[in-house]
Coordinates of C-alpha atoms and ligand atoms in Angstrom, one line a residue:
X1 CA 0.0 0.0 0.0
X2 CA 1.2 3.5 -0.8
X3 CA -0.6 6.4 0.9
X4 CA -1.4 8.9 -1.7
X5 CA 0.7 12.0 -1.8
X6 CA -2.2 14.2 -0.5
X7 CA -2.8 12.0 2.6
X8 CA 0.8 11.7 3.6
X9 CA 1.9 13.6 6.7
X10 CA 4.2 16.5 5.9
X11 CA 7.8 15.6 5.4
X12 CA 7.2 12.0 4.2
X13 CA 7.8 10.8 0.6
X14 CA 6.0 7.5 1.0
X15 CA 4.5 5.0 3.5
X16 CA 4.4 1.3 2.8
X17 CA 3.4 -1.8 4.6
X18 CA 6.1 -4.6 4.3
X19 CA 6.7 -7.3 3.4
X20 CA 5.1 -6.8 0.0
X21 CA 6.0 -8.9 -3.0
X22 CA 6.6 -6.0 -5.3
X23 CA 9.4 -4.7 -3.0
X24 CA 11.5 -7.8 -3.7
X25 CA 14.3 -7.0 -6.0
X26 CA 16.5 -4.1 -4.7
X27 CA 18.1 -6.3 -2.1
X28 CA 19.2 -8.9 -4.6
X29 CA 20.1 -6.3 -7.3
X30 CA 22.8 -4.6 -5.4
X31 CA 26.1 -6.5 -5.5
X32 CA 28.3 -5.7 -2.6
X33 CA 31.3 -7.5 -0.9
X34 CA 30.2 -10.7 0.8
X35 CA 29.1 -10.1 4.4
X36 CA 27.9 -6.6 3.9
X37 CA 24.2 -7.5 3.5
X38 CA 24.3 -10.0 6.3
X39 CA 25.8 -7.5 8.7
X40 CA 23.1 -4.9 7.7
X41 CA 20.3 -7.4 8.0
X42 CA 21.6 -8.7 11.4
X43 CA 21.8 -5.2 12.8
X44 CA 18.3 -4.4 11.5
X45 CA 16.9 -7.6 13.0
X46 CA 18.6 -7.1 16.3
X47 CA 17.0 -3.6 16.7
X48 CA 13.6 -4.5 15.3
X49 CA 13.2 -7.8 17.2
X50 CA 15.0 -7.1 20.5
X51 CA 14.9 -3.3 20.7
X52 CA 12.7 -3.3 23.8
X53 CA 15.0 -5.6 25.7
X54 CA 18.1 -3.8 24.5
X55 CA 16.6 -0.4 25.6
X56 CA 17.2 -1.5 29.2
X57 CA 20.9 -1.6 28.7
X58 CA 23.2 1.3 29.7
X59 CA 24.7 1.3 26.2
X60 CA 21.3 2.0 24.6
X61 CA 21.2 1.3 20.9
X62 CA 19.8 4.2 18.9
X63 CA 18.4 2.1 16.1
X64 CA 20.4 4.0 13.5
X65 CA 22.3 2.6 10.6
X66 CA 24.2 5.0 8.3
X67 CA 25.2 4.0 4.7
X68 CA 27.9 6.2 3.3
X69 CA 29.7 6.2 -0.1
X70 CA 30.1 8.0 -3.4
X71 CA 27.1 8.8 -5.6
X72 CA 25.7 5.8 -7.5
X73 CA 27.1 3.1 -5.3
X74 CA 23.7 1.6 -4.3
X75 CA 23.0 3.3 -0.9
X76 CA 19.4 4.2 -1.5
X77 CA 18.6 0.9 -3.3
X78 CA 20.2 -1.1 -0.5
X79 CA 18.4 0.8 2.2
X80 CA 15.1 0.1 0.5
X81 CA 16.0 -3.5 0.1
X82 CA 16.9 -3.8 3.7
X83 CA 13.4 -2.6 4.7
X84 CA 11.9 -5.5 2.7
X85 CA 14.5 -8.1 3.8
X86 CA 14.0 -7.3 7.4
X87 CA 10.2 -7.2 7.1
X88 CA 10.2 -10.6 5.5
X89 CA 12.3 -12.1 8.3
X90 CA 10.1 -10.4 10.9
X91 CA 6.8 -11.2 9.2
X92 CA 5.8 -14.0 11.7
X93 CA 6.0 -11.4 14.5
X94 CA 3.9 -8.9 12.5
X95 CA 4.1 -6.4 9.7
X96 CA 6.6 -3.5 9.3
X97 CA 5.7 0.1 8.4
X98 CA 8.3 1.5 6.0
X99 CA 8.5 5.2 5.5
X100 CA 10.7 7.5 3.4
X101 CA 11.5 10.9 4.8
X102 CA 11.8 13.8 2.3
X103 CA 14.9 15.5 3.5
X104 CA 14.3 18.5 1.3
X105 CA 11.0 19.2 3.0
X106 CA 12.9 20.6 6.0
X107 CA 15.5 23.2 5.3
X108 CA 13.6 26.4 5.5
X109 CA 14.2 30.0 5.0
X110 CA 12.1 30.9 8.0
X111 CA 13.9 31.0 11.3
X112 CA 12.7 28.3 13.6
X113 CA 10.5 26.6 11.0
X114 CA 13.0 23.8 10.2
X115 CA 13.2 23.0 13.9
X116 CA 9.5 22.9 14.3
X117 CA 9.0 20.7 11.2
X118 CA 11.8 18.3 12.3
X119 CA 10.4 18.1 15.8
X120 CA 6.9 17.4 14.5
X121 CA 8.2 14.6 12.3
X122 CA 10.2 12.9 15.0
X123 CA 8.0 13.5 18.0
X124 CA 4.5 13.2 16.4
X125 CA 4.5 11.7 12.9
X126 CA 7.1 8.9 13.4
X127 CA 5.8 7.8 16.9
X128 CA 2.3 7.7 15.5
X129 CA 3.4 5.4 12.7
X130 CA 5.5 3.3 15.1
X131 CA 2.3 2.6 17.0
X132 CA 0.4 1.2 14.0
X133 CA 2.4 -2.0 13.5
X134 CA 5.0 -4.0 15.5
X135 CA 8.0 -2.7 13.5
X136 CA 9.0 0.6 11.9
X137 CA 11.8 1.3 9.4
X138 CA 12.5 4.9 8.4
X139 CA 14.7 5.9 5.4
X140 CA 16.3 9.3 5.7
X141 CA 18.0 9.7 2.3
X142 CA 20.8 12.3 1.8
X143 CA 20.8 12.9 5.5
X144 CA 23.5 15.6 5.1
X145 CA 20.8 18.1 4.1
X146 CA 18.9 17.2 7.3
X147 CA 21.4 16.7 10.1
X148 CA 23.9 19.4 9.1
X149 CA 27.2 19.4 10.9
X150 CA 26.9 22.3 13.3
X151 CA 30.6 23.0 13.4
X152 CA 30.7 23.5 9.6
X153 CA 27.4 25.4 9.5
X154 CA 28.6 28.3 11.6
X155 CA 28.9 30.6 8.6
X156 CA 25.9 29.3 6.7
X157 CA 23.1 31.8 5.7
X158 CA 20.9 30.7 8.6
X159 CA 23.2 29.1 11.2
X160 CA 20.9 29.5 14.2
X161 CA 18.1 27.6 12.4
X162 CA 20.5 24.9 11.2
X163 CA 21.7 24.4 14.8
X164 CA 18.2 24.1 16.1
X165 CA 17.1 21.7 13.4
X166 CA 20.1 19.5 14.0
X167 CA 19.5 19.6 17.8
X168 CA 15.9 18.7 17.1
X169 CA 16.9 15.6 15.1
X170 CA 19.3 14.4 17.8
X171 CA 16.7 14.8 20.5
X172 CA 14.1 13.2 18.3
X173 CA 16.3 10.2 17.5
X174 CA 17.0 9.7 21.2
X175 CA 13.3 9.9 22.0
X176 CA 12.3 7.5 19.3
X177 CA 14.9 5.0 20.5
X178 CA 13.6 5.1 24.1
X179 CA 9.8 5.3 23.4
X180 CA 9.7 3.1 20.3
X181 CA 12.7 0.8 20.5
X182 CA 11.4 -1.4 17.7
X183 CA 12.1 1.4 15.2
X184 CA 15.0 1.5 12.8
X185 CA 16.3 4.6 11.1
X186 CA 18.5 4.0 8.0
X187 CA 20.3 7.2 6.8
X188 CA 22.3 7.6 3.6
X189 CA 24.9 10.1 2.7
X190 CA 27.4 11.0 0.0
X191 CA 29.2 13.4 2.4
X192 CA 29.8 12.0 5.8
X193 CA 32.0 15.0 6.5
X194 CA 28.9 17.2 6.2
X195 CA 26.8 15.1 8.6
X196 CA 26.7 16.2 12.2
X197 CA 29.3 14.3 14.4
X198 CA 26.8 13.7 17.2
X199 CA 24.4 12.2 14.6
X200 CA 27.1 9.8 13.3
X201 CA 28.2 8.9 16.8
X202 CA 24.6 7.7 17.5
X203 CA 24.8 5.1 14.6
X204 CA 24.9 1.5 15.8
X205 CA 26.4 0.6 12.4
X206 CA 28.1 2.7 9.7
X207 CA 28.6 0.9 6.4
X208 CA 30.9 2.5 3.8
X209 CA 30.1 1.5 0.2
X210 CA 32.9 1.8 -2.3
X211 CA 33.0 2.1 -6.1
X212 CA 32.6 -1.4 -7.6
X213 CA 35.8 -3.3 -8.5
X214 CA 36.1 -5.0 -11.8
X215 CA 34.6 -8.4 -10.7
X216 CA 31.6 -6.5 -9.3
X217 CA 31.3 -4.5 -12.5
X218 CA 31.2 -7.7 -14.5
X219 CA 28.6 -9.1 -12.2
X220 CA 26.4 -5.9 -12.5
X221 CA 26.7 -6.1 -16.3
X222 CA 25.7 -9.7 -16.3
X223 CA 22.7 -9.0 -14.1
X224 CA 21.6 -6.1 -16.3
X225 CA 21.9 -8.3 -19.4
X226 CA 20.0 -11.2 -17.8
X227 CA 17.2 -8.8 -17.0
X228 CA 17.2 -7.6 -20.6
X229 CA 17.2 -11.2 -21.8
X230 CA 14.1 -11.8 -19.7
X231 CA 12.3 -9.4 -22.0
X232 CA 14.2 -9.9 -25.3
X233 CA 15.5 -13.5 -25.6
X234 CA 17.9 -12.5 -28.4
X235 CA 20.1 -11.0 -25.7
X236 CA 20.5 -14.4 -24.0
X237 CA 23.9 -15.2 -25.5
X238 CA 25.4 -11.9 -24.4
X239 CA 24.1 -12.4 -20.9
X240 CA 26.0 -15.6 -20.6
X241 CA 29.3 -14.4 -22.3
X242 CA 31.5 -14.0 -19.2
X243 CA 34.5 -13.2 -21.3
X244 CA 32.6 -10.2 -22.7
X245 CA 31.6 -9.1 -19.2
X246 CA 35.2 -9.2 -18.1
X247 CA 36.4 -7.2 -21.2
X248 CA 33.7 -4.6 -20.6
X249 CA 34.4 -4.4 -16.9
X250 CA 38.1 -3.6 -17.7
X251 CA 36.9 -0.7 -19.8
X252 CA 34.5 0.5 -17.1
X253 CA 37.1 0.5 -14.3
X254 CA 36.4 3.3 -11.9
X255 CA 32.8 3.7 -12.8
X256 CA 30.0 3.8 -10.2
X257 CA 27.2 1.2 -10.2
X258 CA 24.7 3.6 -11.7
X259 CA 26.9 4.3 -14.7
X260 CA 27.6 0.6 -15.2
X261 CA 23.8 -0.1 -15.3
X262 CA 23.3 2.7 -17.8
X263 CA 25.9 1.2 -20.2
X264 CA 23.3 -1.4 -21.3
X265 CA 20.8 1.3 -22.0
X266 CA 23.3 3.4 -24.0
X267 CA 24.2 0.3 -26.0
X268 CA 20.5 -0.2 -26.9
X269 CA 20.2 3.4 -28.2
X270 CA 23.2 3.6 -30.5
X271 CA 21.7 1.9 -33.6
X272 CA 18.2 2.4 -34.9
X273 CA 17.6 -1.3 -35.6
X274 CA 18.6 -2.2 -32.0
X275 CA 16.5 0.6 -30.6
X276 CA 13.5 -0.8 -32.6
X277 CA 14.3 -4.4 -31.7
X278 CA 16.7 -5.0 -28.7
X279 CA 17.0 -8.7 -29.7
X280 CA 19.5 -7.3 -32.3
X281 CA 22.0 -6.2 -29.6
X282 CA 25.6 -7.2 -30.4
X283 CA 28.7 -7.4 -28.2
X284 CA 30.2 -4.6 -30.4
X285 CA 27.3 -2.3 -29.3
X286 CA 28.3 -2.8 -25.7
X287 CA 32.0 -2.4 -26.3
X288 CA 31.3 0.8 -28.3
X289 CA 29.2 2.2 -25.5
X290 CA 31.9 1.4 -23.0
X291 CA 34.6 3.2 -25.1
X292 CA 32.3 6.2 -25.3
X293 CA 32.0 6.3 -21.5
X294 CA 28.6 4.7 -21.1
Ligands
ATP301 N1 26.9 -2.3 -6.3 C1 25.9 -2.2 -7.1 N2 25.4 -3.4 -7.6 C2 24.4 -3.3 -8.5 N3 23.8 -2.2 -8.9 C3 24.2 -1.0 -8.4 C4 25.3 -1.0 -7.5 N4 25.6 0.3 -7.2 C5 24.6 1.0 -7.9 N5 23.9 0.2 -8.6 C6 22.7 0.7 -9.4 O1 22.9 2.0 -9.7 C7 21.6 2.7 -9.5 C8 21.7 3.8 -8.5 O2 21.8 3.3 -7.2 P1 21.4 4.1 -5.9 O3 20.4 5.2 -6.3 O4 20.9 3.2 -4.9 O5 22.8 4.8 -5.5 P2 23.1 5.9 -4.4 O6 24.3 5.4 -3.8 O7 21.9 6.0 -3.5 O8 23.4 7.2 -5.2 P3 23.2 8.7 -4.8 O9 24.3 8.9 -3.8 O10 23.5 9.5 -6.1 O11 21.9 8.9 -4.2 C9 20.6 1.7 -9.2 O12 19.9 1.3 -10.4 C10 21.4 0.5 -8.7 O13 20.8 -0.7 -9.1
MG302 MG1 20.7 7.7 -3.1

């Protein structure tokens, strides 16, 4: 279920009830070093399953996971996938509400308004959502625009407001962890150096995603071609040509995952007959697209 835009509380991009079959996919689509997904899922399950018991410990968990890394390395996709993967594992204990916060809804020109909006989100909207179902997962994408590092914001146009909004986030995260311990906040950032230190220090787990290495690039290409072959069977031989994937990966060294995924699209759009009928795609089209930079 997606609440329609008009009925969403302010500051939220979407609200879903998970698990839901159409949310399968992202978790498997992102190819990361072995162990990364397991660690993320374990951390999420620990919080969502045992948050109430853990909240009695002196070293209170904050139910916060931060994914950091360069643009196009799969942070948002992985965070979305984590919501679904955790919800699937937790399903016998009840459903999960999954919400995405709109970080750009908060920075405000008006003094004090950001703080009020953030406070409303964290002390009213999220707690209300947390009460609806046994588990709550919140994605705060691009958190650097939300929890601005106060030390670096001293000379910003509206430093007082930035300070207050960041303080409101920290207080809100602390309150959510205490009052609704079966809530998990997943935050992503391209710029960890712009995110407030006190926010980062609250994270129970920080995962850094790197640019894909050549083996990973080859695997992303293979996955993209297999998806394509599912629609246009003529692509099947290319999807199974591992030598081709390796050759392409060498040409794409240093690219981020988003650019690698786009390579296949570029290759489809270079020749009219391929654009008309993707079954006509040749290895040469892919190699040409890679030489041209995807
Ligand atoms: N490691 C990867 N494996 C497979 N696909 C990837 C990988 N990294 C990125 N992608 C693909 O690239 C696209 C962009 O991913 P996503 O938006 O999650 O990146 P991001 O890190 O959130 O980027 P940004 O910082 O710009 O928001 C998606 O289609 C995703 O499938
Ligand atoms: Mg993103």
